Tab-separated table of C-alpha atoms and ligand atoms in Angstrom:
chain	number	residue	atom	x	y	z
A	1	UNK	CA	-0.221	-73.730	164.857
A	2	UNK	CA	1.416	-70.437	165.798
A	3	UNK	CA	5.169	-70.360	166.380
A	4	UNK	CA	6.309	-68.538	169.502
A	5	UNK	CA	9.883	-67.579	170.329
A	6	UNK	CA	10.632	-67.246	174.022
A	7	UNK	CA	13.806	-65.565	175.239
A	8	UNK	CA	15.054	-63.534	178.210
A	9	UNK	CA	18.073	-61.907	179.804
A	10	UNK	CA	18.214	-63.922	183.037
A	11	UNK	CA	19.449	-67.063	181.302
A	12	UNK	CA	17.876	-70.316	180.168
A	13	UNK	CA	17.754	-71.816	183.672
A	14	UNK	CA	15.839	-68.963	185.257
A	15	UNK	CA	12.416	-69.760	186.730
A	16	UNK	CA	10.755	-66.917	184.802
A	17	UNK	CA	11.533	-68.317	181.359
A	18	UNK	CA	10.517	-71.821	182.379
A	19	UNK	CA	7.115	-70.622	183.570
A	20	UNK	CA	6.683	-68.539	180.416
A	21	UNK	CA	7.551	-71.369	178.001
A	22	UNK	CA	5.282	-73.770	179.834
A	23	UNK	CA	2.232	-71.475	179.845
A	24	UNK	CA	2.726	-70.249	176.247
A	25	UNK	CA	2.462	-73.851	175.006
A	26	UNK	CA	-1.274	-73.309	175.386
A	27	UNK	CA	-1.046	-70.887	172.433
A	28	UNK	CA	1.254	-72.654	170.022
A	29	UNK	CA	4.650	-74.168	169.262
A	30	UNK	CA	7.130	-72.709	171.726
A	31	UNK	CA	10.825	-72.395	170.878
A	32	UNK	CA	13.206	-71.212	173.571
A	33	UNK	CA	16.484	-69.509	172.678
A	34	UNK	CA	18.062	-67.815	175.673
A	35	UNK	CA	21.455	-66.780	177.014
A	36	UNK	CA	23.465	-69.430	178.831
A	37	UNK	CA	23.656	-67.258	181.943
A	38	UNK	CA	22.643	-63.929	183.422
A	39	UNK	CA	22.680	-61.052	180.908
A	40	UNK	CA	20.611	-58.493	182.808
A	41	UNK	CA	21.276	-54.819	182.037
A	42	UNK	CA	23.174	-55.605	178.842
A	43	UNK	CA	20.561	-53.536	176.958
A	44	UNK	CA	20.638	-53.928	173.179
A	45	UNK	CA	24.229	-55.114	172.913
A	46	UNK	CA	25.287	-57.345	170.107
A	47	UNK	CA	28.215	-59.774	169.992
A	48	UNK	CA	30.376	-58.892	167.015
A	49	UNK	CA	33.922	-59.788	167.979
A	50	UNK	CA	33.816	-63.350	169.215
A	51	UNK	CA	32.214	-66.582	168.050
A	52	UNK	CA	28.677	-67.313	169.209
A	53	UNK	CA	27.789	-70.933	169.779
A	54	UNK	CA	24.404	-72.466	170.312
A	55	UNK	CA	23.800	-75.567	172.388
A	56	UNK	CA	20.745	-77.741	171.931
A	57	UNK	CA	19.450	-77.985	175.502
A	58	UNK	CA	16.176	-79.827	175.035
A	59	UNK	CA	13.473	-80.243	172.427
A	60	UNK	CA	12.935	-76.802	170.808
A	61	UNK	CA	15.291	-75.193	173.329
A	62	UNK	CA	18.759	-73.733	172.827
A	63	UNK	CA	21.104	-71.661	174.901
A	64	UNK	CA	23.813	-69.464	173.452
A	65	UNK	CA	26.876	-67.667	174.803
A	66	UNK	CA	25.540	-64.283	173.846
A	67	UNK	CA	23.147	-61.476	174.646
A	68	UNK	CA	19.340	-61.419	174.368
A	69	UNK	CA	19.703	-59.528	171.073
A	70	UNK	CA	22.054	-62.256	169.778
A	71	UNK	CA	19.433	-64.829	170.807
A	72	UNK	CA	16.681	-63.230	168.733
A	73	UNK	CA	18.900	-62.743	165.677
A	74	UNK	CA	20.183	-66.333	165.808
A	75	UNK	CA	16.776	-67.809	166.542
A	76	UNK	CA	15.028	-66.036	163.678
A	77	UNK	CA	17.800	-66.405	161.099
A	78	UNK	CA	19.276	-69.810	161.933
A	79	UNK	CA	17.891	-71.937	164.718
A	80	UNK	CA	14.118	-72.001	164.229
A	81	UNK	CA	12.585	-74.074	161.433
A	82	UNK	CA	9.897	-71.396	160.949
A	83	UNK	CA	9.613	-67.645	161.357
A	84	UNK	CA	8.033	-66.920	164.759
A	85	UNK	CA	4.605	-65.267	164.768
A	86	UNK	CA	5.432	-63.592	168.047
A	87	UNK	CA	8.379	-63.109	170.422
A	88	UNK	CA	7.882	-63.013	174.175
A	89	UNK	CA	10.839	-62.029	176.359
A	90	UNK	CA	10.835	-62.796	180.080
A	91	UNK	CA	9.502	-63.309	182.608
A	92	UNK	CA	12.237	-61.050	183.948
A	93	UNK	CA	13.091	-61.237	187.611
A	94	UNK	CA	12.575	-57.591	188.508
A	95	UNK	CA	10.781	-54.575	187.112
A	96	UNK	CA	11.476	-52.886	183.788
A	97	UNK	CA	9.693	-49.605	184.386
A	98	UNK	CA	10.237	-46.058	183.199
A	99	UNK	CA	13.723	-45.084	182.070
A	100	UNK	CA	15.085	-48.442	183.167
A	101	UNK	CA	13.876	-49.993	179.939
A	102	UNK	CA	16.862	-48.396	178.234
A	103	UNK	CA	19.179	-50.694	180.226
A	104	UNK	CA	17.052	-53.771	179.953
A	105	UNK	CA	18.137	-56.892	178.096
A	106	UNK	CA	14.580	-58.210	178.402
A	107	UNK	CA	13.177	-55.213	176.547
A	108	UNK	CA	16.100	-55.253	174.077
A	109	UNK	CA	15.092	-58.728	172.900
A	110	UNK	CA	11.619	-57.343	172.140
A	111	UNK	CA	13.219	-54.357	170.412
A	112	UNK	CA	15.211	-56.708	168.173
A	113	UNK	CA	12.084	-58.721	167.381
A	114	UNK	CA	10.241	-55.524	166.463
A	115	UNK	CA	13.128	-54.439	164.225
A	116	UNK	CA	12.823	-57.812	162.454
A	117	UNK	CA	9.126	-57.113	161.900
A	118	UNK	CA	7.834	-59.661	164.424
A	119	UNK	CA	5.297	-58.578	167.089
A	120	UNK	CA	7.162	-58.651	170.404
A	121	UNK	CA	6.376	-58.399	174.096
A	122	UNK	CA	8.669	-57.940	177.102
A	123	UNK	CA	7.336	-59.247	180.428
A	124	UNK	CA	8.742	-58.530	183.887
A	125	UNK	CA	7.785	-59.481	187.413
A	126	UNK	CA	8.019	-56.505	189.748
A	127	UNK	CA	9.646	-57.783	192.921
A	128	UNK	CA	9.773	-55.852	196.121
A	129	UNK	CA	13.407	-54.859	196.235
A	130	UNK	CA	13.950	-55.716	192.579
A	131	UNK	CA	16.707	-58.133	193.490
A	132	UNK	CA	17.115	-61.860	193.190
A	133	UNK	CA	16.437	-62.200	196.924
A	134	UNK	CA	15.547	-65.406	198.654
A	135	UNK	CA	11.794	-65.111	198.659
A	136	UNK	CA	10.308	-67.683	196.335
A	137	UNK	CA	8.549	-66.145	193.363
A	138	UNK	CA	7.337	-69.286	191.633
A	139	UNK	CA	3.715	-68.246	191.901
A	140	UNK	CA	4.567	-64.706	190.789
A	141	UNK	CA	6.316	-65.967	187.655
A	142	UNK	CA	3.395	-68.234	186.876
A	143	UNK	CA	0.898	-65.400	187.280
A	144	UNK	CA	3.048	-63.141	185.090
A	145	UNK	CA	3.310	-65.911	182.468
A	146	UNK	CA	-0.479	-66.227	182.373
A	147	UNK	CA	-0.889	-62.501	181.788
A	148	UNK	CA	1.797	-62.753	179.097
A	149	UNK	CA	-0.198	-65.550	177.476
A	150	UNK	CA	-3.423	-63.511	177.461
A	151	UNK	CA	-1.680	-60.433	176.084
A	152	UNK	CA	0.173	-62.530	173.471
A	153	UNK	CA	-3.159	-64.028	172.373
A	154	UNK	CA	-4.560	-60.540	171.803
A	155	UNK	CA	-1.456	-59.518	169.870
A	156	UNK	CA	-1.632	-62.658	167.714
A	157	UNK	CA	-5.238	-61.878	166.938
A	158	UNK	CA	-5.137	-58.087	166.514
A	159	UNK	CA	-1.474	-57.363	165.722
A	160	UNK	CA	0.474	-54.308	166.893
A	161	UNK	CA	1.042	-50.871	165.359
A	162	UNK	CA	4.278	-50.594	163.357
A	163	UNK	CA	7.588	-50.200	165.147
A	164	UNK	CA	5.918	-50.845	168.489
A	165	UNK	CA	6.489	-53.407	171.221
A	166	UNK	CA	4.598	-53.979	174.438
A	167	UNK	CA	6.414	-53.619	177.738
A	168	UNK	CA	4.472	-55.562	180.374
A	169	UNK	CA	5.123	-55.363	184.132
A	170	UNK	CA	3.269	-57.625	186.534
A	171	UNK	CA	3.146	-56.727	190.239
A	172	UNK	CA	4.009	-59.467	192.699
A	173	UNK	CA	0.901	-59.174	194.835
A	174	UNK	CA	-1.687	-61.638	196.009
A	175	UNK	CA	-4.565	-60.127	194.062
A	176	UNK	CA	-3.981	-58.365	190.767
A	177	UNK	CA	-6.737	-55.863	190.019
A	178	UNK	CA	-6.558	-56.009	186.224
A	179	UNK	CA	-4.630	-54.635	183.268
A	180	UNK	CA	-3.890	-50.953	182.656
A	181	UNK	CA	-2.581	-49.375	179.477
A	182	UNK	CA	0.138	-46.980	180.599
A	183	UNK	CA	2.849	-44.590	179.531
A	184	UNK	CA	6.520	-44.861	180.407
A	185	UNK	CA	7.275	-43.260	183.779
A	186	UNK	CA	10.327	-41.387	184.897
A	187	UNK	CA	12.827	-42.281	187.564
A	188	UNK	CA	14.201	-39.618	189.834
A	189	UNK	CA	17.861	-40.273	190.463
A	190	UNK	CA	18.212	-40.360	194.182
A	191	UNK	CA	21.470	-41.579	195.634
A	192	UNK	CA	22.184	-43.547	192.449
A	193	UNK	CA	25.855	-44.132	193.175
A	194	UNK	CA	26.882	-45.411	196.568
A	195	UNK	CA	30.398	-44.894	197.805
A	196	UNK	CA	31.952	-47.520	200.072
A	197	UNK	CA	35.374	-48.520	201.254
A	198	UNK	CA	37.020	-51.872	200.704
A	199	UNK	CA	38.862	-53.673	203.561
A	200	UNK	CA	42.084	-51.906	202.538
A	201	UNK	CA	40.463	-48.500	202.870
A	202	UNK	CA	40.227	-47.743	199.151
A	203	UNK	CA	36.967	-46.285	197.995
A	204	UNK	CA	34.820	-47.995	195.459
A	205	UNK	CA	31.451	-47.243	193.889
A	206	UNK	CA	28.279	-49.244	193.481
A	207	UNK	CA	25.651	-48.205	190.956
A	208	UNK	CA	22.051	-48.722	192.075
A	209	UNK	CA	21.102	-50.944	194.962
A	210	UNK	CA	18.857	-48.361	196.552
A	211	UNK	CA	15.104	-48.233	196.136
A	212	UNK	CA	14.446	-45.989	193.140
A	213	UNK	CA	12.138	-43.006	193.483
A	214	UNK	CA	9.687	-42.336	190.680
A	215	UNK	CA	7.761	-39.469	189.276
A	216	UNK	CA	4.477	-41.216	188.922
A	217	UNK	CA	1.633	-39.545	187.093
A	218	UNK	CA	-1.573	-41.528	187.357
A	219	UNK	CA	-1.285	-43.032	183.890
A	220	UNK	CA	2.344	-44.169	184.254
A	221	UNK	CA	3.639	-47.737	184.321
A	222	UNK	CA	4.955	-47.224	187.827
A	223	UNK	CA	1.613	-45.993	189.202
A	224	UNK	CA	-0.190	-48.989	187.706
A	225	UNK	CA	2.006	-51.621	189.349
A	226	UNK	CA	2.056	-49.717	192.621
A	227	UNK	CA	-1.729	-49.867	192.644
A	228	UNK	CA	-1.774	-53.583	191.879
A	229	UNK	CA	-2.417	-53.538	188.115
A	230	UNK	CA	-0.533	-55.174	185.284
A	231	UNK	CA	1.047	-52.349	183.288
A	232	UNK	CA	1.124	-52.543	179.475
A	233	UNK	CA	3.124	-49.760	177.808
A	234	UNK	CA	3.327	-49.475	174.021
A	235	UNK	CA	6.947	-48.576	173.289
A	236	UNK	CA	7.812	-46.928	169.986
A	237	UNK	CA	11.177	-47.535	168.344
A	238	UNK	CA	11.238	-44.303	166.356
A	239	UNK	CA	13.165	-42.188	168.856
A	240	UNK	CA	12.683	-38.986	166.871
A	241	UNK	CA	11.225	-36.211	168.978
A	242	UNK	CA	8.780	-34.722	166.473
A	243	UNK	CA	8.116	-31.593	168.512
A	244	UNK	CA	11.857	-31.002	168.629
A	245	UNK	CA	11.974	-30.903	164.826
A	246	UNK	CA	9.945	-27.723	165.058
A	247	UNK	CA	11.971	-26.445	168.016
A	248	UNK	CA	15.227	-26.871	166.066
A	249	UNK	CA	13.710	-25.261	162.996
A	250	UNK	CA	12.656	-22.245	164.993
A	251	UNK	CA	15.675	-21.812	167.225
A	252	UNK	CA	18.325	-22.687	164.626
A	253	UNK	CA	16.568	-20.968	161.736
A	254	UNK	CA	16.750	-24.128	159.609
A	255	UNK	CA	14.076	-26.207	157.965
A	256	UNK	CA	13.392	-29.879	158.243
A	257	UNK	CA	12.674	-31.581	154.964
A	258	UNK	CA	9.395	-33.295	155.661
A	259	UNK	CA	9.056	-34.833	152.211
A	260	UNK	CA	11.543	-36.368	149.847
B	1	MN	MN1	17.030	-59.758	183.948
């Protein structure tokens, strides 16, 4: 029996994680360790200066007062009776496309899993306005969870290249056309910060909240979901820009030691 760790950044009570845990039971033993409440956009933050407590919520399910990264570290090192064969983070309520993955707690959990040497997948449901609006998404989360299950099964069978996680985005449409392997797209910052005035006339700022505009080459994550495909982007954790090694060598007149 394979051991599967499920986590997220929307909190243990979110519909996305419930759908994911339920569907992944078809693949193995599912353990859920998730934040107590909403931790979206916390990125890869780690709790170092206050106590973290875990609460046993149900069989094989815990919530903690920490971040998604805390969840993975605690789950793997303390809470689970076995080392997970795979970590699946999500299903996030809202897209994690392009540059936005650098803010994402959902993706950060998969980053932490990858750093611990465990194959990891982040899964997000792309909702129309990317908010937690009123429209019910139960069927969307379930569909996304089923794609997560199929992709997790492939990863369990074939593995993943080193230092690499999969970032999966599932469009919330009636008929999904299939799966596309994609590259990370790029957001164009358009009206990113909104300026408003409070009732006393003082200005305040609100980051985001507008519909983002994307540069979307055909093979990008954004183009895939826009066209009704599930996007699967392999994300590499080595952030070194290898071409820039050469650029720095040439422009700074220094050499990069390629071998020890
Ligand atoms: Mn979230």
